[in-house]
Amino acid sequence: MQLWLAVVLVATALSAPALPADLPADLPADLPADLPADLPAGSGADVAATGRQSDFAAAAREYGVPESVLLGVAYLQSRWDANGGRPSTAGGYGPMHLVDTFPAEALDGTVGDALGDARGDEARPMPKARVEPLASSALRMAQDAPMATLPRAGRLVGVAPARLRTDPAANIRAGAALLASYQERPSADPADWYDAVARYSGSDDPATAQGFADEVFSVMREGVERRTDDGHLVRLDPVPDDLPSFVGDHESEPWSDLDGSFADSDTPSDEQLDGDAPGLAGEGYDSAKAESGARQAECPAALACEWMPAAHRRFGKKKHRDYGNHDRLSRTRQVDYIVVHDTEGTYRGIPSLVRNPKYVSWHYTIRSRDGHVAQHVATNDIAWHAGNWDVNTRSIGIEHEGYLAKGGAWYTEAMYRASARLVRFLAAKHDVPLDRAHILGHDNVPGTTPATVAGMHEDPGPYWDWAHYFDLMRRPFKAAENGESVIILPSYATHRPRFTGCDAAKPAKACPPHGASAVLLHTAPKKSAPLVKDVGKHGNKPSTRSVYDHGARASTGQRYAVAEREGDWTAIWYLGQKAWFHNPASAPTAVPAKGPLVTPRTDGVKVYGRAYPEKSAYKLAAHQPLRPLPYTIGTGQTYSLGDTVTGSYYAANAFQPSRHVTTTGRLRYHQIQLGHRVMFVKARDMRVLH
């Protein structure tokens, strides 16, 4: 710690007034319904120097941190939210995201993709022994625990850690002290704080720390204002024009200028795929943890990505010979989807998991604390991640460090931004439309057969902020005039449905109040009406309010055909039935949308979880029977059309890609938004309505 800071801290400890230690964790229930989205600074809102804005100003003055720097750091961590005193998915608390030792209960249980058959290929189901839950100890392997900053920040200001978790003003003050402790010499020039901001990221990788700082300074250059989750309007004015356009060794791309160009080469070489390339250079970086290299990863230049290769090797003996944990291709594949997952575990366990040939795989992992990106499987190869082989063969899977409901309640802005940059880059490279028919959550992927529907995964769940995510990708969800369908679009900050199941020991207990991206669907236009049924997931039983039950939910950005309207309620066609959600004009939860719809030519049209070819198309591979899911579409119903594809099946039944076989038929399928998950219908059974 520098001497000048030590003097300030001593004075502060003696003179700082006490703040309430019993700040309620629950968020206010009476926030205005029209909280604005993040806006460029100077958009016209009057931000008084009170509340959270004044907390930042006071902390900045007290510890000699330029206010713009303090606001920029906090925005990239929490968007200035208090989050009710609950931790992020990285274990960070408050507006300054002060990281505590992650609670032990967050490490209990299994990793997200450890349950079920993530390969999802009926022709070669994964042996049961390979899909058993991994012990929580797997999450403690391979990497050290992240540096805990909350205890140190508390010592700097003489405040107990418990208070820093729940008192936003104290949290901001401690965060300012921590940031100042990283600064070598006092300065009022924001540009001089670049290295301190990089250190605040907590990353042991200089490139990632630099990327974090670049992102903070990008926010400072642009300026932003927003109302926080607990009602405070905060503004960061754009920094003066004399701030350099970039400060680090690589420039942080403007959000409007992302494209599909690679930092170096388009595809990792064979040597890179085998993990033999040298690690990322930089003092203090433990390259042995990941066998990484920035030049090998398929990423936009502004992201500090590392190559952390997934296992691709044989194991077992004689008749029990097998391989894992993904399939390599000798040809170029078509990518139609990017699938968003959460890890249901900490980033610490990722290296040991992806190196296990008996485990599953995915293409990328993004760390919550600083947005660090690791790539494991080349995007032209097939990872085993979605539980549906058809989707796996046509998708890229991205895991985000975090939890659907336990362990951490919110995702950092650093993670959202890194993911948005990556998805925009991948979508441009592979020509994937940036919409909710192609950017899927794992909870939007259909089951392959009736037997697999109930066990499909539910991540990332209703607490993933899809509207903000698409805003960052510069594809915001907008209303259309005279649309015959709707896009689900509740206000994430103020829309707080009552969910249960966040506490595994008390599954009927209500989850803490939390912004959500999903609306609940009822059988009639009243809140007391039962939730609609999902016969594939629950049989004849009604859906529930469990945060893990998507059977009666529609998610932000998804487009549905309107079935009826009554007062403040709107009905959509959903799983073969009318499903009602509250959609008052004063606080709308959906907006009008345009786009193609489909309606059945006859009653009882069958629905499928895979777009496989007709039987006669199979010449060199075993026939894969078409097994309809337990849903049908009746006459008069309409559903949104997301895509039309030709049935195909990729038989990857050998370690060597030269032995793989592609079967393409003539049967055409429409991808529709049937329920919370997308599904497929034969095009010949439907009529397209434009």
XYZ file of C-alpha atoms in Angstrom:
690
model
C 0.000 0.000 0.000
C 1.291 3.465 -0.859
C 2.043 5.841 2.024
C -0.387 8.499 0.808
C -3.229 6.005 0.856
C -2.310 4.706 4.307
C -2.612 8.214 5.750
C -6.041 8.667 4.195
C -7.215 5.300 5.483
C -6.168 5.997 9.054
C -8.029 9.285 9.037
C -11.060 7.634 7.540
C -11.153 4.862 10.123
C -11.235 7.459 12.880
C -13.799 9.806 11.381
C -16.145 7.853 9.113
C -19.750 7.913 10.335
C -21.443 4.629 11.032
C -23.839 3.347 8.373
C -26.813 1.093 8.981
C -25.717 -2.510 9.345
C -29.207 -3.918 8.960
C -29.959 -2.795 5.416
C -32.707 -5.077 4.109
C -31.581 -7.572 1.510
C -34.898 -7.700 -0.324
C -35.347 -5.219 -3.121
C -38.160 -2.655 -2.969
C -41.441 -3.927 -4.331
C -42.689 -0.532 -5.480
C -40.110 0.444 -8.077
C -41.547 2.306 -11.063
C -42.606 0.047 -13.906
C -40.823 2.068 -16.567
C -37.226 1.918 -15.424
C -35.151 3.007 -18.417
C -32.674 0.761 -20.119
C -29.016 1.777 -20.131
C -28.738 5.011 -22.075
C -25.844 7.110 -23.355
C -24.996 9.777 -20.832
C -26.549 13.137 -21.505
C -29.831 11.646 -22.705
C -31.808 14.161 -20.724
C -32.442 12.544 -17.352
C -31.743 14.725 -14.337
C -29.369 12.912 -12.012
C -29.183 14.639 -8.670
C -26.089 14.248 -6.517
C -27.957 12.064 -4.067
C -28.312 8.379 -3.361
C -25.922 6.065 -5.148
C -24.556 8.829 -7.357
C -23.433 10.736 -4.269
C -22.013 7.548 -2.741
C -19.699 7.185 -5.728
C -18.764 10.865 -5.630
C -17.970 10.777 -1.910
C -15.901 7.601 -2.151
C -13.996 8.955 -5.139
C -13.103 12.157 -3.262
C -12.155 10.312 -0.093
C -9.655 7.984 -1.755
C -8.451 10.160 -4.607
C -9.958 8.044 -7.370
C -11.292 9.900 -10.428
C -15.053 9.551 -10.207
C -15.311 8.428 -13.823
C -12.880 5.580 -13.133
C -14.769 4.429 -10.050
C -18.086 4.548 -11.904
C -16.600 2.742 -14.900
C -15.171 -0.095 -12.817
C -18.415 -0.557 -10.898
C -20.506 -0.487 -14.060
C -18.470 -3.245 -15.674
C -18.922 -5.348 -12.565
C -22.511 -4.788 -11.460
C -24.014 -2.007 -13.595
C -24.168 -0.191 -10.218
C -26.789 -2.598 -8.849
C -26.908 -3.715 -5.223
C -28.555 -7.057 -6.046
C -30.149 -7.227 -2.625
C -26.901 -8.178 -0.941
C -26.720 -11.455 -2.858
C -23.516 -12.682 -4.535
C -22.769 -12.792 -8.232
C -21.994 -16.072 -9.932
C -18.340 -15.308 -9.140
C -19.036 -14.710 -5.444
C -18.823 -10.923 -5.687
C -20.996 -8.544 -3.656
C -22.395 -5.082 -4.161
C -21.860 -2.379 -6.764
C -18.069 -2.816 -6.587
C -18.282 -6.627 -6.845
C -16.068 -7.321 -3.852
C -15.302 -11.023 -4.096
C -15.668 -13.212 -1.032
C -14.646 -16.817 -0.548
C -17.348 -18.619 -2.449
C -19.886 -20.307 -0.162
C -19.382 -24.026 0.263
C -22.993 -24.772 -0.651
C -22.351 -23.419 -4.131
C -19.850 -26.224 -4.670
C -22.222 -28.979 -3.653
C -23.909 -31.172 -6.234
C -23.035 -31.559 -9.874
C -21.791 -29.615 -12.843
C -24.444 -28.435 -15.292
C -23.791 -30.854 -18.138
C -22.832 -33.798 -15.939
C -26.385 -35.118 -15.820
C -27.992 -36.753 -18.826
C -26.559 -37.646 -22.208
C -25.130 -34.387 -23.551
C -24.209 -36.093 -26.828
C -27.880 -36.855 -27.443
C -27.285 -39.372 -30.246
C -29.748 -42.250 -30.041
C -27.471 -44.318 -32.281
C -24.656 -44.269 -29.711
C -25.966 -43.370 -26.254
C -23.300 -42.502 -23.737
C -22.801 -45.311 -21.195
C -24.503 -44.576 -17.890
C -21.201 -44.689 -16.041
C -20.031 -41.739 -18.132
C -22.953 -39.494 -17.262
C -23.037 -39.997 -13.505
C -22.788 -36.760 -11.478
C -19.262 -35.623 -10.729
C -18.438 -35.066 -7.093
C -18.185 -31.475 -5.994
C -14.484 -32.082 -5.389
C -14.011 -31.920 -9.152
C -14.749 -28.223 -8.930
C -11.812 -27.705 -6.595
C -9.257 -29.260 -8.914
C -6.822 -27.748 -11.394
C -7.040 -24.085 -10.469
C -6.533 -22.061 -7.343
C -9.441 -20.262 -5.758
C -9.956 -16.705 -7.030
C -8.484 -13.927 -4.960
C -10.939 -12.769 -2.304
C -11.053 -8.964 -2.299
C -13.918 -8.365 0.127
C -11.941 -9.136 3.332
C -9.019 -6.956 2.233
C -11.310 -4.087 1.228
C -12.989 -4.351 4.616
C -9.658 -4.089 6.396
C -8.731 -1.018 4.348
C -11.781 0.890 5.588
C -12.314 -0.823 8.931
C -15.697 -2.292 8.046
C -16.838 -5.857 8.716
C -17.263 -8.069 5.627
C -20.898 -8.791 6.481
C -21.743 -5.121 6.124
C -19.923 -4.828 2.801
C -22.201 -7.516 1.402
C -25.444 -5.700 2.196
C -24.626 -1.978 2.479
C -24.103 -0.498 -1.018
C -22.586 2.768 0.259
C -20.042 0.928 2.411
C -19.339 -1.430 -0.487
C -18.602 1.485 -2.817
C -16.346 3.109 -0.255
C -14.399 -0.109 0.313
C -14.131 -0.698 -3.424
C -12.706 2.787 -3.903
C -10.120 2.110 -1.207
C -9.190 -1.186 -2.826
C -8.835 0.411 -6.251
C -6.707 3.203 -4.776
C -4.433 0.628 -3.135
C -3.516 -0.625 -6.609
C -2.510 2.852 -7.823
C 1.226 3.580 -7.707
C 0.948 7.353 -7.334
C -1.897 9.847 -6.873
C -3.374 11.268 -10.062
C -6.522 13.060 -11.124
C -6.027 11.925 -14.728
C -8.242 8.888 -15.475
C -5.734 7.577 -18.039
C -3.140 7.146 -15.278
C -5.392 4.592 -13.564
C -5.293 2.004 -16.330
C -2.948 -0.401 -14.529
C -4.892 -0.109 -11.267
C -8.118 -0.916 -13.103
C -6.470 -3.943 -14.703
C -5.384 -5.192 -11.271
C -8.901 -4.687 -9.914
C -10.111 -7.374 -12.337
C -8.416 -9.974 -10.135
C -7.192 -11.858 -13.186
C -3.867 -13.701 -13.108
C -3.723 -13.405 -16.904
C -2.288 -10.040 -18.036
C -4.147 -10.161 -21.340
C -7.490 -10.690 -19.606
C -6.735 -7.974 -17.047
C -5.847 -5.651 -19.898
C -9.060 -6.531 -21.704
C -11.019 -5.753 -18.546
C -9.364 -2.347 -18.272
C -9.958 -1.634 -21.950
C -13.639 -2.393 -21.474
C -13.846 -0.076 -18.459
C -12.255 2.751 -20.421
C -14.594 2.043 -23.325
C -17.548 2.539 -20.966
C -15.958 5.761 -19.719
C -15.500 7.120 -23.233
C -19.091 6.367 -24.213
C -20.745 7.369 -20.944
C -23.907 5.711 -19.656
C -26.813 6.291 -17.327
C -29.332 3.890 -15.885
C -31.622 3.327 -12.953
C -30.345 0.617 -10.635
C -32.261 -2.394 -9.416
C -33.135 -0.541 -6.211
C -34.249 2.664 -7.896
C -31.183 4.951 -7.974
C -30.551 6.926 -11.159
C -26.798 6.994 -11.816
C -24.900 8.654 -14.640
C -21.363 8.395 -15.929
C -20.673 11.361 -18.211
C -18.346 10.680 -21.149
C -14.738 11.358 -20.220
C -12.948 14.304 -21.875
C -11.925 13.964 -25.491
C -8.247 13.900 -24.575
C -8.567 10.405 -23.091
C -6.715 8.049 -25.462
C -8.934 5.995 -27.748
C -7.227 2.934 -26.345
C -4.764 2.509 -23.543
C -3.527 -1.071 -23.601
C -1.575 -3.040 -26.183
C -4.769 -3.963 -28.016
C -7.727 -1.773 -28.765
C -11.144 -2.534 -27.367
C -13.394 -2.566 -30.401
C -16.352 -0.191 -30.451
C -19.539 -2.141 -29.896
C -20.854 -0.988 -33.265
C -17.796 -2.182 -35.193
C -17.529 -5.858 -34.299
C -17.063 -8.133 -37.282
C -16.089 -11.697 -38.014
C -12.356 -11.265 -38.470
C -9.914 -13.402 -36.515
C -7.016 -12.122 -34.491
C -4.667 -14.367 -36.438
C -5.937 -17.445 -38.258
C -9.405 -18.783 -38.928
C -8.967 -22.281 -37.577
C -6.585 -23.845 -35.059
C -3.980 -26.118 -36.576
C -3.742 -29.806 -35.726
C -0.872 -29.025 -33.378
C -2.958 -26.387 -31.675
C -5.883 -28.763 -31.364
C -3.641 -31.217 -29.575
C -2.676 -28.558 -27.048
C 1.019 -28.463 -28.018
C 1.251 -24.749 -28.743
C 3.172 -22.529 -26.330
C 1.262 -20.737 -23.627
C 0.310 -17.103 -23.429
C 3.259 -14.927 -22.552
C 3.117 -12.614 -19.589
C 4.606 -12.297 -16.137
C 2.603 -14.076 -13.494
C 0.423 -16.059 -15.879
C 0.178 -19.770 -15.147
C 0.005 -21.155 -18.678
C 0.314 -24.708 -17.386
C -3.227 -24.466 -16.103
C -4.675 -24.320 -19.565
C -1.992 -24.993 -22.195
C -3.374 -21.845 -23.683
C -2.416 -19.489 -26.443
C -4.171 -16.347 -27.555
C -3.294 -16.983 -31.201
C -4.972 -20.363 -31.263
C -8.406 -19.314 -30.061
C -11.171 -18.281 -32.450
C -12.120 -14.927 -30.964
C -12.435 -11.253 -31.853
C -9.181 -9.375 -31.341
C -10.517 -7.418 -28.364
C -11.091 -10.552 -26.278
C -8.162 -12.122 -24.465
C -9.015 -15.728 -25.294
C -6.964 -18.760 -24.420
C -6.837 -22.176 -26.006
C -7.697 -24.742 -23.318
C -8.129 -27.896 -25.414
C -10.757 -30.494 -24.664
C -9.698 -34.130 -24.654
C -9.920 -36.019 -27.930
C -8.505 -39.475 -27.418
C -9.377 -43.143 -27.080
C -9.725 -44.975 -23.794
C -10.710 -48.441 -22.613
C -9.620 -51.870 -23.790
C -10.715 -54.225 -26.587
C -14.509 -54.497 -26.760
C -14.905 -51.584 -24.375
C -12.789 -49.253 -26.502
C -14.323 -45.788 -26.788
C -13.287 -42.178 -27.260
C -14.186 -38.699 -26.119
C -15.069 -36.031 -25.492
C -16.039 -34.521 -28.854
C -16.001 -35.254 -32.581
C -13.587 -33.742 -35.051
C -14.606 -33.129 -38.632
C -12.669 -33.345 -41.881
C -15.119 -31.086 -43.702
C -16.705 -27.710 -43.079
C -19.958 -27.903 -41.163
C -23.011 -25.662 -41.190
C -23.589 -23.787 -37.920
C -27.201 -22.741 -37.307
C -27.251 -22.118 -33.550
C -25.247 -20.707 -30.691
C -26.336 -22.256 -27.391
C -25.983 -20.377 -24.091
C -25.292 -22.547 -21.015
C -24.319 -21.963 -17.423
C -21.771 -24.225 -15.764
C -23.598 -24.914 -12.474
C -20.118 -24.875 -11.000
C -17.119 -22.598 -10.643
C -14.548 -21.872 -13.314
C -11.965 -23.614 -11.136
C -13.169 -27.028 -12.230
C -13.260 -26.366 -15.959
C -9.686 -27.445 -16.878
C -10.052 -30.859 -15.247
C -13.478 -31.408 -16.794
C -12.645 -30.553 -20.393
C -9.488 -32.679 -20.280
C -11.471 -35.761 -19.258
C -12.191 -37.923 -22.355
C -15.010 -39.645 -20.460
C -16.765 -36.348 -19.847
C -18.745 -34.069 -22.168
C -17.567 -30.966 -24.014
C -18.491 -27.494 -25.210
C -16.727 -24.910 -27.321
C -16.123 -21.990 -24.938
C -16.230 -21.092 -21.239
C -16.515 -17.510 -19.971
C -15.396 -16.599 -16.469
C -17.755 -14.431 -14.449
C -15.302 -12.280 -12.539
C -13.463 -10.702 -15.466
C -15.060 -12.037 -18.663
C -12.063 -14.223 -19.487
C -12.769 -16.561 -22.425
C -11.344 -20.053 -22.891
C -11.938 -22.093 -26.042
C -11.907 -25.881 -25.820
C -13.200 -27.217 -29.136
C -12.701 -25.742 -32.605
C -15.944 -24.268 -33.901
C -15.817 -26.539 -36.934
C -15.860 -29.589 -34.656
C -18.846 -31.038 -32.807
C -18.941 -30.650 -29.037
C -21.239 -32.806 -26.906
C -23.148 -30.146 -25.006
C -26.830 -29.709 -25.887
C -28.326 -33.161 -25.224
C -29.600 -33.272 -28.808
C -27.312 -34.666 -31.499
C -29.050 -32.804 -34.312
C -28.541 -29.504 -32.486
C -24.984 -30.456 -31.501
C -24.007 -31.053 -35.126
C -25.235 -27.574 -36.058
C -24.312 -25.486 -33.020
C -21.617 -23.837 -30.937
C -21.943 -24.195 -27.161
C -20.835 -21.474 -24.739
C -20.726 -22.149 -20.997
C -20.936 -19.208 -18.589
C -19.589 -19.583 -15.076
C -22.649 -19.461 -12.910
C -25.776 -21.032 -11.543
C -29.395 -21.039 -12.565
C -30.564 -20.421 -9.014
C -28.071 -21.463 -6.344
C -24.680 -20.143 -5.320
C -24.834 -16.859 -7.220
C -27.768 -14.637 -8.066
C -26.456 -12.479 -10.899
C -24.035 -12.368 -13.794
C -21.389 -9.663 -14.066
C -21.411 -7.068 -16.804
C -17.891 -8.182 -17.714
C -19.266 -11.646 -18.524
C -22.257 -10.324 -20.459
C -20.030 -8.080 -22.567
C -17.428 -10.740 -23.273
C -20.148 -13.182 -24.262
C -21.911 -10.628 -26.454
C -18.662 -9.822 -28.270
C -17.957 -13.498 -28.781
C -21.457 -14.316 -30.027
C -21.493 -11.383 -32.448
C -18.149 -12.525 -33.786
C -19.213 -16.157 -34.159
C -22.571 -15.214 -35.665
C -20.840 -13.081 -38.299
C -18.317 -15.807 -39.112
C -20.892 -18.591 -39.395
C -23.818 -16.531 -40.720
C -26.030 -17.228 -37.709
C -28.991 -14.812 -37.362
C -28.958 -12.816 -34.146
C -32.431 -13.718 -32.919
C -33.939 -16.041 -30.324
C -34.660 -18.696 -32.945
C -30.908 -19.160 -33.397
C -29.305 -17.820 -30.207
C -30.745 -20.412 -27.857
C -30.527 -21.132 -24.193
C -29.896 -24.739 -23.272
C -33.445 -24.568 -21.945
C -34.682 -23.891 -25.493
C -33.168 -27.056 -27.013
C -35.798 -29.760 -27.629
C -35.659 -33.307 -26.364
C -34.832 -35.846 -29.051
C -37.504 -38.426 -28.220
C -40.431 -38.638 -25.761
C -38.161 -40.386 -23.259
C -35.688 -37.488 -23.142
C -38.078 -34.521 -22.934
C -38.434 -34.410 -19.143
C -34.692 -34.628 -18.541
C -33.591 -31.796 -20.818
C -31.643 -29.057 -19.071
C -33.102 -25.765 -17.845
C -30.060 -23.452 -17.921
C -29.440 -20.550 -18.074
C -32.958 -20.065 -16.727
C -35.162 -17.030 -16.095
C -32.482 -14.893 -14.447
C -30.393 -14.580 -17.619
C -31.056 -11.050 -18.951
C -31.767 -11.727 -22.624
C -32.836 -8.144 -23.376
C -29.571 -6.688 -22.087
C -27.622 -9.437 -23.855
C -29.158 -8.573 -27.218
C -28.762 -4.850 -26.552
C -25.031 -5.486 -26.180
C -25.053 -7.351 -29.492
C -26.739 -4.315 -31.071
C -29.832 -6.346 -31.870
C -32.387 -4.952 -29.419
C -35.890 -6.371 -29.388
C -38.219 -3.757 -30.867
C -41.945 -3.384 -31.368
C -43.392 -3.576 -34.876
C -46.549 -1.904 -36.106
C -49.593 -4.087 -36.686
C -47.774 -7.299 -35.881
C -49.742 -10.552 -35.741
C -47.339 -12.044 -33.236
C -45.610 -10.832 -30.084
C -42.070 -10.809 -28.754
C -41.873 -11.444 -25.022
C -40.229 -8.387 -23.464
C -40.825 -7.701 -19.751
C -38.799 -5.039 -17.957
C -36.103 -7.204 -16.390
C -35.473 -4.891 -13.432
C -39.087 -4.628 -12.282
C -40.571 -7.892 -13.553
C -40.247 -10.269 -10.601
C -42.402 -13.380 -10.914
C -42.704 -15.559 -7.849
C -40.511 -18.609 -8.372
C -39.762 -21.440 -5.970
C -36.988 -24.013 -5.724
C -33.935 -21.815 -5.189
C -33.380 -23.502 -1.819
C -32.905 -27.228 -2.433
C -33.684 -27.993 1.218
C -36.992 -26.098 0.973
C -38.173 -26.472 -2.633
C -41.581 -24.924 -1.910
C -40.044 -21.771 -0.451
C -40.270 -18.648 -2.601
C -37.044 -17.506 -4.232
C -35.720 -14.073 -3.218
C -37.196 -11.218 -5.291
C -35.210 -10.974 -8.510
C -35.576 -9.492 -11.961
C -36.503 -12.109 -14.551
C -36.714 -12.475 -18.320
C -39.621 -14.943 -18.374
C -43.391 -14.584 -18.072
C -45.630 -17.228 -16.516
C -48.404 -18.735 -18.643
C -51.893 -19.505 -17.312
C -54.864 -21.492 -18.582
C -57.160 -18.449 -18.301
C -56.756 -14.646 -18.187
C -56.422 -14.337 -14.428
C -53.548 -14.752 -11.990
C -55.408 -17.363 -9.966
C -55.742 -19.660 -12.977
C -53.510 -22.762 -13.049
C -50.352 -22.731 -15.095
C -50.596 -24.431 -18.484
C -49.554 -28.062 -18.846
C -46.464 -29.458 -20.517
C -47.442 -33.060 -21.247
C -43.914 -33.958 -22.278
C -42.409 -32.810 -19.006
C -45.210 -33.438 -16.504
C -47.701 -35.753 -18.189
C -51.197 -34.702 -17.196
C -50.007 -32.729 -14.163
C -49.857 -28.916 -14.198
C -46.605 -27.038 -14.469
C -45.117 -25.451 -11.362
C -43.465 -22.223 -10.306
C -40.153 -23.964 -9.729
C -37.318 -21.924 -11.154
C -36.224 -25.172 -12.818
C -39.606 -25.773 -14.483
C -39.987 -24.025 -17.833
C -43.196 -25.881 -18.732
C -45.332 -22.732 -18.435
C -42.881 -19.982 -19.294
C -42.104 -17.793 -22.296
C -38.758 -16.032 -22.422
C -37.629 -12.585 -23.500
C -37.015 -12.328 -27.236
C -39.063 -15.377 -28.154
C -41.783 -14.724 -30.745
C -45.218 -16.311 -30.455
C -48.436 -16.152 -32.452
C -51.268 -14.305 -30.717
C -54.308 -16.497 -30.042
C -56.574 -14.039 -28.207
C -56.636 -10.870 -26.103
C -58.803 -9.998 -23.122
C -58.284 -6.838 -21.088
C -54.734 -6.761 -19.726
C -54.104 -10.337 -20.813
C -52.710 -11.826 -24.016
C -52.982 -15.462 -25.089
C -50.410 -17.156 -27.306
C -50.395 -20.580 -28.924
C -48.130 -22.721 -26.764
C -47.661 -26.506 -26.770
C -50.986 -27.004 -28.553
C -53.054 -24.782 -26.223
C -53.878 -21.183 -25.450
C -51.542 -19.789 -22.811
C -52.351 -16.487 -21.104
C -49.887 -13.971 -19.652
C -50.416 -10.612 -17.984
C -49.583 -7.869 -20.482
C -51.074 -4.545 -19.328
C -50.564 -1.438 -21.444
C -49.185 0.382 -18.391
C -46.391 -2.168 -17.934
C -46.260 -4.353 -21.055
C -44.486 -7.694 -20.945
C -44.558 -8.176 -24.726
C -44.450 -6.019 -27.850
C -46.076 -6.482 -31.282
C -43.895 -8.333 -33.770
C -43.892 -9.269 -37.422
C -42.573 -12.428 -38.988
C -43.702 -15.577 -40.764
C -46.157 -17.913 -39.048
C -47.220 -21.459 -39.832
C -50.560 -23.180 -39.388
C -51.380 -26.896 -39.855
C -53.012 -28.184 -43.036
C -54.749 -30.929 -41.057
C -55.549 -31.626 -37.427
C -53.079 -33.398 -35.151
C -49.799 -32.457 -36.843
C -46.851 -34.244 -35.231
C -43.888 -32.446 -33.713
C -40.249 -33.584 -33.627
C -37.113 -32.812 -31.654
C -34.755 -33.532 -34.558
C -34.769 -32.670 -38.251
C -33.686 -36.073 -39.563
C -34.049 -37.331 -43.152
C -36.587 -39.800 -44.473
C -35.792 -43.544 -44.272
C -34.985 -43.933 -47.975
C -32.152 -41.393 -47.718
C -29.950 -43.642 -45.570
C -27.471 -45.432 -47.838
C -24.234 -45.681 -45.844
C -25.466 -45.114 -42.289
C -27.996 -46.887 -40.095
C -31.523 -45.538 -40.346
C -32.499 -43.158 -37.526
C -36.262 -43.490 -36.997
C -38.380 -40.361 -36.690
C -39.940 -40.392 -33.237
C -42.582 -37.684 -32.679
C -42.673 -35.871 -29.365
C -45.818 -36.003 -27.172
C -47.252 -32.793 -28.628
C -49.589 -32.196 -31.565
C -50.815 -29.089 -33.343
C -54.515 -28.653 -34.033
C -56.249 -26.790 -36.824
C -56.580 -23.078 -36.258
C -53.385 -22.834 -34.224
C -50.430 -20.774 -35.443
C -46.770 -20.713 -34.443
C -43.824 -18.502 -35.306
C -41.491 -19.811 -37.995
C -37.816 -19.507 -37.099
C -36.124 -21.397 -39.925
C -36.591 -24.052 -42.596
C -34.018 -26.833 -42.979
C -33.471 -30.011 -44.964
C -33.335 -33.196 -42.912
C -29.841 -34.560 -42.355
C -27.982 -36.895 -40.020
C -24.263 -36.947 -39.291
C -23.085 -40.415 -38.244
C -19.944 -39.899 -36.160
C -19.480 -43.447 -34.944
C -15.684 -43.554 -35.125
C -12.695 -41.726 -33.701
C -11.358 -40.929 -37.173
C -13.456 -38.293 -38.995
C -12.713 -39.966 -42.327
C -15.111 -42.740 -41.281
C -17.988 -40.381 -40.518
C -21.000 -40.381 -42.844
C -23.427 -37.587 -43.711
C -26.950 -38.488 -44.829
C -29.029 -35.729 -46.393
C -32.578 -36.335 -47.508
C -35.337 -34.421 -49.257
C -37.630 -34.014 -46.284
C -37.963 -30.381 -45.241
C -38.720 -29.143 -41.729
C -39.959 -25.889 -40.257
C -38.422 -24.871 -36.948
C -41.171 -23.357 -34.792
C -41.500 -21.819 -31.336
C -43.886 -24.457 -29.997
C -43.292 -23.891 -26.280
C -40.352 -22.690 -24.272
C -38.248 -24.882 -26.547
C -38.009 -24.747 -30.322
C -39.220 -27.849 -32.172
C -39.614 -29.129 -35.719
C -42.592 -29.944 -37.941
C -42.572 -31.375 -41.443
C -42.942 -28.515 -43.898
C -45.460 -30.457 -45.979
C -47.794 -30.580 -42.953
C -47.890 -26.803 -42.521
C -48.963 -23.728 -44.437
C -46.792 -20.613 -44.188
C -48.516 -17.311 -43.374
C -46.513 -14.203 -44.236
